[in-house]
């Protein structure tokens, strides 16, 4: 039912597999494809019925709009109108790349893409295969992340297959994605540009670019992400997850205590910590490496894959060390806290374990 086609990461629009996938999209079918952030579940963004199939395949709530993927800044003008000057500045600076702009929707874009909103979210992905597929299809591609709603986003074709086998015509496999978590979503229709979801382009980068247009950035508060999709529990592994905050020594002590306690009680606890704690803790249980401390870009690349690995191991509980909320770390923490449903353990304030 679902065909998986392997293509090279630099395949052009004349690649036979991509041409075939382009035809599937034009005929109303679903194609999962790699972007630089995560894999997307694509449909012809101008075809109402095709987009409806995405909602069904993912089990996505009908009030959660999706992003239109286009191949160039010019293509953005086909789907959005009344663009502020900042849209051109940000597009020139960050596209192709992990920034999504929310703009006024043109009537040619079916309402279902935007879940009835008068706006449309647009981005140009920085992945040759994604750009080639958009060109091969000849239409904007509507695509949310290619996971079942609520699950961690897919960073490999195998993740897509685990969630969507039999629900999508083709999965294009071009290897693991580079960024590992989703694009930054910025609303340019609000009076002040508003961050709806932190992501691959950082708040710091946005502030600098917006200042050049004489603009501020609103909504950098990680506790209150505003994209319609962010109100749902999201990115969640099957086992309950707790985020552990505190300095490394306190985190180490808290997690060591919890691992020992879980082992004594016969519960399977997996922990995700930064590299400097791995050697120390790995004797005590299942310890997965988020990468070097201070490298949120590496934690971003690994996070969803590690959460899915915990599912694969069938663990009972997961604890993950917090990331400093700077640069891409803001997006990593946003995803971790969503995945944890807000459960936080403050290490150093007495050692209460997840199951206590
Ligand atoms: O990196 C990404 O953005 C990936 C790849 C595939 O491009 N896509 C992705 O799509 O993460 P999705 O559907 O999982 O997340 C899109 C987010 C949701 O939180 C949604 O609510 C928001 O963007 N969004 C989409 N259209 C919007 C609109 N018109 N207004 C406000 N928020 C919107
Ligand atoms: Mg998603």
CSV table of C-alpha atoms and ligand atoms in Angstrom, one decimal:
chain,number,residue,atom,x,y,z
A,1,UNK,CA,0.0,0.0,0.0
A,2,UNK,CA,2.6,2.5,1.1
A,3,UNK,CA,5.6,2.7,-1.2
A,4,UNK,CA,8.9,3.8,0.3
A,5,UNK,CA,11.3,5.3,-2.2
A,6,UNK,CA,14.8,6.1,-1.4
A,7,UNK,CA,16.2,9.2,-3.1
A,8,UNK,CA,19.5,11.0,-2.8
A,9,UNK,CA,19.5,14.2,-0.7
A,10,UNK,CA,20.3,16.3,-3.8
A,11,UNK,CA,17.7,14.8,-6.1
A,12,UNK,CA,16.3,17.4,-8.6
A,13,UNK,CA,12.7,17.9,-9.9
A,14,UNK,CA,13.6,15.6,-12.9
A,15,UNK,CA,14.4,12.7,-10.6
A,16,UNK,CA,12.0,9.8,-11.7
A,17,UNK,CA,10.8,9.1,-8.2
A,18,UNK,CA,10.1,12.7,-7.4
A,19,UNK,CA,8.3,13.2,-10.8
A,20,UNK,CA,6.1,10.2,-9.9
A,21,UNK,CA,5.5,11.6,-6.4
A,22,UNK,CA,4.6,15.0,-8.0
A,23,UNK,CA,1.9,13.3,-10.1
A,24,UNK,CA,0.5,11.5,-7.1
A,25,UNK,CA,0.2,14.9,-5.3
A,26,UNK,CA,-1.4,16.5,-8.3
A,27,UNK,CA,-4.0,13.7,-8.5
A,28,UNK,CA,-5.0,14.3,-4.8
A,29,UNK,CA,-2.7,11.7,-3.1
A,30,UNK,CA,-0.6,11.9,0.0
A,31,UNK,CA,3.2,11.9,-0.1
A,32,UNK,CA,5.5,12.1,3.0
A,33,UNK,CA,8.7,13.9,2.3
A,34,UNK,CA,11.8,15.2,4.1
A,35,UNK,CA,12.4,18.8,5.0
A,36,UNK,CA,15.4,20.2,6.9
A,37,UNK,CA,13.2,20.2,10.1
A,38,UNK,CA,11.1,17.1,10.2
A,39,UNK,CA,9.3,14.9,7.6
A,40,UNK,CA,6.1,16.4,6.3
A,41,UNK,CA,2.8,14.7,5.2
A,42,UNK,CA,2.1,16.5,2.0
A,43,UNK,CA,-1.0,17.0,-0.2
A,44,UNK,CA,-1.8,19.5,-3.0
A,45,UNK,CA,-2.4,22.6,-1.0
A,46,UNK,CA,-4.9,24.0,-3.6
A,47,UNK,CA,-7.1,20.8,-3.5
A,48,UNK,CA,-9.6,20.8,-0.6
A,49,UNK,CA,-10.3,17.0,-0.8
A,50,UNK,CA,-6.6,16.2,-0.8
A,51,UNK,CA,-6.0,18.3,2.3
A,52,UNK,CA,-8.9,16.7,4.0
A,53,UNK,CA,-7.2,13.4,3.6
A,54,UNK,CA,-4.2,14.7,5.7
A,55,UNK,CA,-6.5,15.5,8.6
A,56,UNK,CA,-7.9,12.0,8.4
A,57,UNK,CA,-4.6,10.2,8.0
A,58,UNK,CA,-3.1,12.0,11.0
A,59,UNK,CA,-6.2,12.1,13.2
A,60,UNK,CA,-5.6,15.8,13.3
A,61,UNK,CA,-8.1,18.1,15.1
A,62,UNK,CA,-10.0,20.0,12.4
A,63,UNK,CA,-9.2,23.4,14.1
A,64,UNK,CA,-5.4,23.0,13.6
A,65,UNK,CA,-4.3,24.7,10.4
A,66,UNK,CA,-1.3,23.6,8.3
A,67,UNK,CA,1.7,25.1,6.5
A,68,UNK,CA,1.9,25.6,2.8
A,69,UNK,CA,5.3,24.7,1.5
A,70,UNK,CA,6.4,26.7,-1.6
A,71,UNK,CA,9.6,26.8,-3.6
A,72,UNK,CA,10.3,30.5,-3.7
A,73,UNK,CA,9.5,34.0,-2.4
A,74,UNK,CA,7.5,34.6,-5.6
A,75,UNK,CA,5.4,31.5,-4.9
A,76,UNK,CA,4.5,33.0,-1.5
A,77,UNK,CA,2.8,35.9,-3.5
A,78,UNK,CA,0.5,33.4,-5.2
A,79,UNK,CA,-1.0,32.2,-1.9
A,80,UNK,CA,-0.7,35.3,0.4
A,81,UNK,CA,-1.7,39.0,0.0
A,82,UNK,CA,-1.2,42.3,1.7
A,83,UNK,CA,2.4,41.4,2.7
A,84,UNK,CA,4.1,43.8,5.2
A,85,UNK,CA,7.6,44.9,4.3
A,86,UNK,CA,8.9,42.6,7.1
A,87,UNK,CA,7.7,39.5,5.2
A,88,UNK,CA,10.1,40.3,2.3
A,89,UNK,CA,12.9,41.1,4.7
A,90,UNK,CA,12.5,37.9,6.7
A,91,UNK,CA,12.0,35.7,3.6
A,92,UNK,CA,15.2,37.2,2.0
A,93,UNK,CA,17.1,36.5,5.2
A,94,UNK,CA,15.8,33.1,6.3
A,95,UNK,CA,14.5,31.3,3.3
A,96,UNK,CA,15.0,28.6,2.3
A,97,UNK,CA,14.9,27.7,6.0
A,98,UNK,CA,13.0,26.8,9.2
A,99,UNK,CA,10.8,29.9,9.4
A,100,UNK,CA,7.0,29.9,8.7
A,101,UNK,CA,5.3,33.2,8.1
A,102,UNK,CA,1.6,33.6,8.9
A,103,UNK,CA,0.1,36.0,6.3
A,104,UNK,CA,-3.2,37.0,4.8
A,105,UNK,CA,-4.7,34.1,2.8
A,106,UNK,CA,-5.6,34.5,-0.9
A,107,UNK,CA,-9.0,33.1,-1.9
A,108,UNK,CA,-7.2,30.4,-4.1
A,109,UNK,CA,-6.1,28.7,-0.9
A,110,UNK,CA,-9.0,26.5,0.4
A,111,UNK,CA,-10.3,27.3,3.9
A,112,UNK,CA,-9.5,23.8,5.1
A,113,UNK,CA,-5.7,24.5,4.8
A,114,UNK,CA,-6.1,27.2,7.4
A,115,UNK,CA,-8.9,25.5,9.4
A,116,UNK,CA,-11.2,28.4,8.4
A,117,UNK,CA,-8.8,31.2,9.5
A,118,UNK,CA,-8.4,34.3,7.1
A,119,UNK,CA,-4.6,33.7,7.3
A,120,UNK,CA,-2.2,31.2,5.7
A,121,UNK,CA,1.1,29.8,7.0
A,122,UNK,CA,3.9,29.7,4.4
A,123,UNK,CA,7.5,28.5,4.3
A,124,UNK,CA,10.2,27.6,1.8
A,125,UNK,CA,12.0,24.5,3.2
A,126,UNK,CA,15.8,24.3,3.0
A,127,UNK,CA,15.9,20.7,1.6
A,128,UNK,CA,16.7,20.0,-2.0
A,129,UNK,CA,14.3,17.0,-2.1
A,130,UNK,CA,11.4,19.1,-0.6
A,131,UNK,CA,12.1,21.9,-3.1
A,132,UNK,CA,12.3,19.5,-6.0
A,133,UNK,CA,9.1,17.8,-5.0
A,134,UNK,CA,7.2,21.1,-4.8
A,135,UNK,CA,8.6,21.9,-8.3
A,136,UNK,CA,7.7,18.5,-9.6
A,137,UNK,CA,4.2,18.8,-8.3
A,138,UNK,CA,3.8,22.3,-9.6
A,139,UNK,CA,1.6,23.3,-6.7
A,140,UNK,CA,2.1,24.5,-3.1
A,141,UNK,CA,2.3,21.5,-0.8
A,142,UNK,CA,0.2,21.6,2.4
A,143,UNK,CA,2.1,19.6,5.0
A,144,UNK,CA,2.0,19.1,8.7
A,145,UNK,CA,4.6,16.9,10.4
A,146,UNK,CA,4.2,13.3,9.2
A,147,UNK,CA,3.2,11.8,12.6
A,148,UNK,CA,0.0,10.6,14.1
A,149,UNK,CA,-1.4,13.6,15.9
A,150,UNK,CA,0.1,14.0,19.4
A,151,UNK,CA,3.2,11.7,18.7
A,152,UNK,CA,6.8,13.0,18.4
A,153,UNK,CA,7.4,14.4,14.9
A,154,UNK,CA,9.3,12.1,12.5
A,155,UNK,CA,13.0,12.8,11.7
A,156,UNK,CA,13.5,9.7,9.6
A,157,UNK,CA,11.4,7.8,7.0
A,158,UNK,CA,11.2,4.9,9.5
A,159,UNK,CA,9.4,7.1,12.0
A,160,UNK,CA,6.9,8.1,9.3
A,161,UNK,CA,6.3,4.5,8.4
A,162,UNK,CA,5.8,3.5,12.0
A,163,UNK,CA,2.9,6.0,12.2
A,164,UNK,CA,1.5,6.2,8.7
A,165,UNK,CA,2.1,2.9,6.9
A,166,UNK,CA,-1.0,2.2,4.8
A,167,UNK,CA,-2.3,5.8,5.2
A,168,UNK,CA,-0.1,7.5,2.6
A,169,UNK,CA,0.7,6.5,-1.0
A,170,UNK,CA,4.4,7.2,-0.9
A,171,UNK,CA,7.1,8.0,1.7
A,172,UNK,CA,10.2,9.6,0.2
A,173,UNK,CA,13.3,8.6,2.2
A,174,UNK,CA,16.3,10.9,1.9
A,175,UNK,CA,17.8,10.1,5.3
A,176,UNK,CA,17.5,11.8,8.7
A,177,UNK,CA,16.6,15.5,8.9
A,178,UNK,CA,19.2,18.1,9.9
A,179,UNK,CA,17.4,20.4,12.3
A,180,UNK,CA,15.3,17.7,14.1
A,181,UNK,CA,12.5,19.9,15.3
A,182,UNK,CA,9.9,22.1,13.5
A,183,UNK,CA,10.1,25.5,12.0
A,184,UNK,CA,9.6,28.8,13.9
A,185,UNK,CA,6.0,30.1,13.3
A,186,UNK,CA,5.7,33.9,13.2
A,187,UNK,CA,2.4,35.8,12.8
A,188,UNK,CA,2.9,38.9,10.6
A,189,UNK,CA,-0.8,39.7,10.5
A,190,UNK,CA,-0.8,40.8,14.2
A,191,UNK,CA,-0.2,44.5,15.0
A,192,UNK,CA,3.2,43.4,16.3
A,193,UNK,CA,5.0,40.3,14.8
A,194,UNK,CA,4.1,37.5,17.2
A,195,UNK,CA,6.0,34.3,17.8
A,196,UNK,CA,3.4,31.4,17.7
A,197,UNK,CA,5.9,28.6,18.0
A,198,UNK,CA,9.7,28.6,18.7
A,199,UNK,CA,11.7,26.6,16.3
A,200,UNK,CA,14.8,26.3,14.0
A,201,UNK,CA,15.2,30.1,13.5
A,202,UNK,CA,15.8,31.6,16.9
A,203,UNK,CA,14.1,34.5,18.7
A,204,UNK,CA,17.4,36.2,18.8
A,205,UNK,CA,17.8,36.0,15.0
A,206,UNK,CA,14.2,37.2,14.5
A,207,UNK,CA,14.6,40.2,16.9
A,208,UNK,CA,17.7,41.4,14.9
A,209,UNK,CA,15.9,41.1,11.5
A,210,UNK,CA,12.7,42.7,12.7
A,211,UNK,CA,14.6,45.6,14.3
A,212,UNK,CA,15.8,46.5,10.8
A,213,UNK,CA,12.2,47.0,9.9
A,214,UNK,CA,11.7,49.1,13.1
A,215,UNK,CA,9.6,46.3,14.6
A,216,UNK,CA,9.5,44.4,18.0
A,217,UNK,CA,8.8,40.8,18.5
A,218,UNK,CA,5.9,39.8,20.7
A,219,UNK,CA,5.2,36.5,22.4
A,220,UNK,CA,8.7,35.1,23.1
A,221,UNK,CA,7.2,33.7,26.3
A,222,UNK,CA,7.8,29.9,26.2
A,223,UNK,CA,5.0,29.3,28.6
A,224,UNK,CA,2.4,30.7,26.3
A,225,UNK,CA,2.9,29.5,22.7
A,226,UNK,CA,0.1,30.8,20.6
A,227,UNK,CA,-0.2,28.6,17.5
A,228,UNK,CA,-3.6,26.9,17.3
A,229,UNK,CA,-1.8,23.5,17.3
A,230,UNK,CA,0.1,24.3,20.5
A,231,UNK,CA,-2.9,23.9,22.8
A,232,UNK,CA,-2.9,20.1,22.3
A,233,UNK,CA,-0.7,17.6,24.1
A,234,UNK,CA,2.0,17.0,21.5
A,235,UNK,CA,5.3,15.3,20.7
A,236,UNK,CA,4.4,12.7,23.4
A,237,UNK,CA,6.1,9.3,23.8
A,238,UNK,CA,3.9,6.5,25.2
A,239,UNK,CA,5.5,6.5,28.6
A,240,UNK,CA,4.9,9.5,30.9
A,241,UNK,CA,7.8,12.0,30.7
A,242,UNK,CA,9.2,14.3,33.4
A,243,UNK,CA,11.6,17.2,32.6
A,244,UNK,CA,14.3,17.6,35.2
A,245,UNK,CA,15.7,21.2,35.8
A,246,UNK,CA,18.6,22.3,38.0
A,247,UNK,CA,22.4,22.5,37.9
A,248,UNK,CA,24.2,19.5,36.4
A,249,UNK,CA,25.3,18.1,39.8
A,250,UNK,CA,21.8,18.3,41.2
A,251,UNK,CA,20.3,16.8,38.1
A,252,UNK,CA,22.8,14.0,38.3
A,253,UNK,CA,22.0,13.2,41.9
A,254,UNK,CA,18.2,13.3,41.4
A,255,UNK,CA,18.4,11.1,38.3
A,256,UNK,CA,20.7,8.6,40.0
A,257,UNK,CA,18.3,8.3,42.9
A,258,UNK,CA,15.4,7.8,40.6
A,259,UNK,CA,17.2,5.2,38.5
A,260,UNK,CA,18.1,3.2,41.6
A,261,UNK,CA,14.6,3.5,43.0
A,262,UNK,CA,13.0,2.4,39.7
A,263,UNK,CA,15.4,-0.6,39.5
A,264,UNK,CA,14.6,-1.6,43.0
A,265,UNK,CA,10.8,-1.4,42.3
A,266,UNK,CA,11.1,-3.2,38.9
A,267,UNK,CA,10.0,-0.2,36.9
A,268,UNK,CA,11.8,0.5,33.6
A,269,UNK,CA,12.9,4.2,33.6
A,270,UNK,CA,14.8,5.7,30.6
A,271,UNK,CA,16.7,9.0,31.1
A,272,UNK,CA,17.8,11.5,28.5
A,273,UNK,CA,20.8,13.6,29.8
A,274,UNK,CA,23.6,15.6,28.3
A,275,UNK,CA,26.9,13.9,27.4
A,276,UNK,CA,28.8,14.8,30.6
A,277,UNK,CA,26.3,12.8,32.8
A,278,UNK,CA,26.1,9.8,30.5
A,279,UNK,CA,29.2,7.9,31.7
A,280,UNK,CA,28.3,8.4,35.3
A,281,UNK,CA,24.7,7.3,35.1
A,282,UNK,CA,24.7,4.6,32.4
A,283,UNK,CA,25.7,1.9,34.9
A,284,UNK,CA,22.4,2.6,36.7
A,285,UNK,CA,19.9,2.0,33.8
A,286,UNK,CA,18.8,3.0,30.3
A,287,UNK,CA,20.6,6.4,29.7
A,288,UNK,CA,20.3,8.2,26.3
A,289,UNK,CA,22.6,11.0,25.2
A,290,UNK,CA,21.2,14.4,24.3
A,291,UNK,CA,24.6,15.5,23.1
A,292,UNK,CA,27.1,18.0,24.7
A,293,UNK,CA,25.8,20.5,27.2
A,294,UNK,CA,25.5,23.9,25.5
A,295,UNK,CA,24.7,22.4,22.1
A,296,UNK,CA,20.9,22.7,21.8
A,297,UNK,CA,21.2,22.2,18.1
A,298,UNK,CA,22.4,18.6,18.8
A,299,UNK,CA,19.7,18.0,21.4
A,300,UNK,CA,17.2,19.3,18.8
A,301,UNK,CA,18.4,16.8,16.2
A,302,UNK,CA,18.2,13.9,18.6
A,303,UNK,CA,15.1,14.7,20.8
A,304,UNK,CA,12.2,13.2,18.8
A,305,UNK,CA,14.3,10.2,17.8
A,306,UNK,CA,15.2,9.5,21.4
A,307,UNK,CA,11.6,9.8,22.6
A,308,UNK,CA,10.6,7.2,19.9
A,309,UNK,CA,13.5,5.0,21.0
A,310,UNK,CA,12.1,5.0,24.5
A,311,UNK,CA,8.8,3.8,23.0
A,312,UNK,CA,10.7,1.1,21.1
A,313,UNK,CA,12.2,-0.1,24.4
A,314,UNK,CA,8.8,-0.2,26.0
A,315,UNK,CA,9.9,1.7,29.1
A,316,UNK,CA,7.4,2.7,31.9
A,317,UNK,CA,8.7,6.2,32.5
A,318,UNK,CA,11.1,8.7,31.0
A,319,UNK,CA,13.0,11.6,32.6
A,320,UNK,CA,14.8,14.2,30.4
A,321,UNK,CA,17.3,16.8,31.5
A,322,UNK,CA,16.1,20.4,30.7
A,323,UNK,CA,17.8,22.5,28.0
A,324,UNK,CA,18.9,26.1,28.6
A,325,UNK,CA,16.3,28.4,27.0
A,326,UNK,CA,18.7,30.2,24.6
A,327,UNK,CA,18.9,29.9,20.9
A,328,UNK,CA,17.4,26.7,19.6
A,329,UNK,CA,17.3,25.6,23.3
A,330,UNK,CA,14.0,27.6,23.6
A,331,UNK,CA,12.4,25.3,21.0
A,332,UNK,CA,13.9,22.2,22.6
A,333,UNK,CA,12.4,23.1,25.9
A,334,UNK,CA,9.1,24.0,24.3
A,335,UNK,CA,8.8,20.5,22.8
A,336,UNK,CA,10.1,18.8,26.0
A,337,UNK,CA,7.5,20.6,28.2
A,338,UNK,CA,4.7,19.8,25.7
A,339,UNK,CA,5.8,16.2,25.6
A,340,UNK,CA,5.8,16.1,29.4
A,341,UNK,CA,2.4,17.7,29.7
A,342,UNK,CA,4.1,20.3,31.9
A,343,UNK,CA,5.5,17.7,34.4
A,344,UNK,CA,8.7,19.2,35.9
A,345,UNK,CA,11.1,17.9,38.7
A,346,UNK,CA,13.2,20.7,40.2
A,347,UNK,CA,16.4,18.8,41.1
A,348,UNK,CA,17.9,19.8,44.4
A,349,UNK,CA,14.6,20.4,46.2
A,350,UNK,CA,14.5,17.0,47.8
A,351,UNK,CA,14.5,14.0,45.5
A,352,UNK,CA,11.0,13.1,44.5
A,353,UNK,CA,11.0,10.7,41.6
A,354,UNK,CA,8.5,10.7,38.7
A,355,UNK,CA,6.5,7.8,40.2
A,356,UNK,CA,6.3,9.4,43.7
B,1,LIG,O1,9.0,22.5,10.2
B,1,LIG,C1,7.8,22.4,10.1
B,1,LIG,O2,7.1,23.5,10.3
B,1,LIG,C2,7.2,21.1,9.7
B,1,LIG,C3,7.7,20.8,8.3
B,1,LIG,C4,7.0,19.6,7.7
B,1,LIG,O3,7.5,21.9,7.5
B,1,LIG,N1,5.7,21.2,9.7
B,1,LIG,C5,5.0,21.3,10.9
B,1,LIG,O4,3.7,21.4,10.7
B,1,LIG,O5,5.5,21.3,12.0
B,1,LIG,P1,2.6,21.2,11.8
B,1,LIG,O6,1.3,21.2,11.2
B,1,LIG,O7,3.0,20.0,12.6
B,1,LIG,O8,2.7,22.5,12.7
B,1,LIG,C6,2.3,23.7,12.1
B,1,LIG,C7,2.0,24.7,13.2
B,1,LIG,C8,0.8,24.3,14.1
B,1,LIG,O9,1.1,24.7,15.4
B,1,LIG,C9,-0.3,25.2,13.5
B,1,LIG,O10,-1.3,25.5,14.5
B,1,LIG,C10,0.4,26.5,13.1
B,1,LIG,O11,1.7,26.0,12.6
B,1,LIG,N2,-0.3,27.1,12.0
B,1,LIG,C11,-0.5,26.7,10.7
B,1,LIG,N3,-1.2,27.6,10.0
B,1,LIG,C12,-1.5,28.6,10.8
B,1,LIG,C13,-2.2,29.9,10.7
B,1,LIG,N4,-2.8,30.2,9.6
B,1,LIG,N5,-2.2,30.7,11.8
B,1,LIG,C14,-1.6,30.4,12.9
B,1,LIG,N6,-0.9,29.2,13.1
B,1,LIG,C15,-0.8,28.4,12.1
B,2,LIG,MG1,3.2,18.6,14.1
